[in-house]
PDB file of C-alpha atoms in Angstrom:
ATOM      1  CA  MET A   1       0.000   0.000   0.000  1.00 36.00           C
ATOM      2  CA  CYS A   2       1.300   3.455  -0.875  1.00 45.00           C
ATOM      3  CA  SER A   3       0.399   5.627   2.114  1.00 50.00           C
ATOM      4  CA  ASP A   4       1.942   8.739   0.580  1.00 54.00           C
ATOM      5  CA  CYS A   5      -0.220   8.229  -2.535  1.00 57.00           C
ATOM      6  CA  ASN A   6      -3.254   8.193  -0.257  1.00 83.00           C
ATOM      7  CA  ILE A   7      -2.080  11.404   1.416  1.00 85.00           C
ATOM      8  CA  GLU A   8      -1.650  13.073  -1.976  1.00 86.00           C
ATOM      9  CA  ALA A   9      -5.119  11.935  -3.030  1.00 88.00           C
ATOM     10  CA  VAL A  10      -6.696  13.292   0.149  1.00 88.00           C
ATOM     11  CA  LEU A  11      -4.822  16.612  -0.175  1.00 88.00           C
ATOM     12  CA  GLU A  12      -5.943  16.895  -3.773  1.00 89.00           C
ATOM     13  CA  LYS A  13      -9.561  16.042  -2.946  1.00 90.00           C
ATOM     14  CA  LYS A  14      -9.713  18.607  -0.124  1.00 88.00           C
ATOM     15  CA  LEU A  15      -8.195  21.294  -2.318  1.00 88.00           C
ATOM     16  CA  GLU A  16     -10.561  20.452  -5.156  1.00 89.00           C
ATOM     17  CA  ARG A  17     -13.492  21.670  -3.069  1.00 85.00           C
ATOM     18  CA  LEU A  18     -11.924  25.136  -3.038  1.00 85.00           C
ATOM     19  CA  VAL A  19     -10.172  25.346  -6.400  1.00 86.00           C
ATOM     20  CA  ASP A  20     -12.251  23.379  -8.851  1.00 86.00           C
ATOM     21  CA  GLY A  21      -9.902  21.763 -11.361  1.00 88.00           C
ATOM     22  CA  LEU A  22      -6.670  23.264 -10.009  1.00 90.00           C
ATOM     23  CA  SER A  23      -5.826  21.106  -7.009  1.00 91.00           C
ATOM     24  CA  ARG A  24      -3.129  19.002  -8.740  1.00 91.00           C
ATOM     25  CA  THR A  25      -1.517  22.145 -10.168  1.00 93.00           C
ATOM     26  CA  ILE A  26      -1.494  23.821  -6.762  1.00 92.00           C
ATOM     27  CA  LEU A  27       0.046  20.756  -5.116  1.00 93.00           C
ATOM     28  CA  ASP A  28       2.696  20.500  -7.830  1.00 93.00           C
ATOM     29  CA  ILE A  29       3.583  24.206  -7.559  1.00 95.00           C
ATOM     30  CA  HIS A  30       3.987  23.990  -3.791  1.00 95.00           C
ATOM     31  CA  LYS A  31       6.028  20.796  -4.026  1.00 95.00           C
ATOM     32  CA  LYS A  32       8.324  22.442  -6.568  1.00 96.00           C
ATOM     33  CA  LYS A  33       8.645  25.574  -4.422  1.00 95.00           C
ATOM     34  CA  LEU A  34       9.759  23.427  -1.489  1.00 96.00           C
ATOM     35  CA  GLY A  35      12.124  21.273  -3.550  1.00 96.00           C
ATOM     36  CA  PHE A  36       9.940  18.192  -3.142  1.00 95.00           C
ATOM     37  CA  GLU A  37       9.218  17.779  -6.833  1.00 91.00           C
ATOM     38  CA  GLY A  38       9.469  14.214  -8.128  1.00 88.00           C
ATOM     39  CA  LYS A  39      10.267  12.560  -4.819  1.00 87.00           C
ATOM     40  CA  ARG A  40       8.435  10.391  -2.350  1.00 88.00           C
ATOM     41  CA  LEU A  41       7.660  12.566   0.641  1.00 90.00           C
ATOM     42  CA  SER A  42       8.248  11.716   4.267  1.00 90.00           C
ATOM     43  CA  LYS A  43       5.773  12.499   7.016  1.00 89.00           C
ATOM     44  CA  GLU A  44       7.766  15.621   7.924  1.00 92.00           C
ATOM     45  CA  GLU A  45       7.805  16.784   4.301  1.00 93.00           C
ATOM     46  CA  TYR A  46       4.037  16.353   4.058  1.00 92.00           C
ATOM     47  CA  ILE A  47       3.657  18.452   7.198  1.00 93.00           C
ATOM     48  CA  THR A  48       5.868  21.143   5.640  1.00 95.00           C
ATOM     49  CA  LEU A  49       3.835  20.987   2.425  1.00 95.00           C
ATOM     50  CA  LEU A  50       0.609  21.268   4.384  1.00 94.00           C
ATOM     51  CA  GLY A  51       1.937  24.358   6.184  1.00 95.00           C
ATOM     52  CA  GLU A  52       2.685  26.025   2.847  1.00 95.00           C
ATOM     53  CA  LEU A  53      -0.717  25.067   1.479  1.00 93.00           C
ATOM     54  CA  LYS A  54      -2.341  26.562   4.579  1.00 94.00           C
ATOM     55  CA  LYS A  55      -0.653  29.915   3.923  1.00 94.00           C
ATOM     56  CA  SER A  56      -2.004  29.938   0.369  1.00 91.00           C
ATOM     57  CA  ILE A  57      -5.489  28.875   1.429  1.00 92.00           C
ATOM     58  CA  GLU A  58      -5.604  31.673   4.007  1.00 93.00           C
ATOM     59  CA  LYS A  59      -5.013  34.207   1.230  1.00 92.00           C
ATOM     60  CA  PHE A  60      -7.963  33.191  -0.919  1.00 86.00           C
ATOM     61  CA  ALA A  61     -10.370  31.364   1.385  1.00 89.00           C
ATOM     62  CA  GLY A  62      -9.731  32.911   4.781  1.00 93.00           C
ATOM     63  CA  GLU A  63      -8.138  31.871   8.031  1.00 95.00           C
ATOM     64  CA  ARG A  64     -11.075  29.838   9.359  1.00 94.00           C
ATOM     65  CA  ILE A  65     -11.298  27.604   6.291  1.00 92.00           C
ATOM     66  CA  ALA A  66      -7.507  27.268   6.135  1.00 93.00           C
ATOM     67  CA  ASN A  67      -7.354  26.231   9.795  1.00 94.00           C
ATOM     68  CA  GLU A  68     -10.179  23.696   9.414  1.00 93.00           C
ATOM     69  CA  MET A  69      -8.562  22.181   6.356  1.00 91.00           C
ATOM     70  CA  TYR A  70      -5.125  22.155   7.997  1.00 94.00           C
ATOM     71  CA  ASP A  71      -6.397  20.448  11.162  1.00 94.00           C
ATOM     72  CA  ASP A  72      -8.334  17.840   9.179  1.00 91.00           C
ATOM     73  CA  LEU A  73      -5.410  17.052   6.881  1.00 90.00           C
ATOM     74  CA  MET A  74      -2.860  17.077   9.716  1.00 92.00           C
ATOM     75  CA  GLY A  75      -4.888  14.386  11.461  1.00 90.00           C
ATOM     76  CA  PHE A  76      -4.922  12.325   8.290  1.00 88.00           C
ATOM     77  CA  ILE A  77      -1.153  12.735   7.785  1.00 87.00           C
ATOM     78  CA  GLU A  78      -0.408  11.846  11.403  1.00 85.00           C
ATOM     79  CA  ASN A  79      -2.462   8.657  11.086  1.00 84.00           C
ATOM     80  CA  SER A  80      -1.246   7.672   7.598  1.00 78.00           C
ATOM     81  CA  ALA A  81       2.460   8.365   7.322  1.00 55.00           C
ATOM     82  CA  GLY A  82       5.132   6.378   9.056  1.00 53.00           C
TER      83      GLY A  82
END
């Protein structure tokens, strides 16, 4: 089982609710910005990625939505990644 693939799918699905059709692009841009492009991410790297995504979400969707999404996804990452 590929737990990081599941994390990516959940991140993408959550983002999709906010950015119809752009979630994969947003994930890829943030991964590239952090130097995570093309690699299998560790739990710590997913947490870093999620922090960067939260900053972006705050800008266009507001702090409350960003915090809710962050908390939900952090719980998933904590339970999924080794």
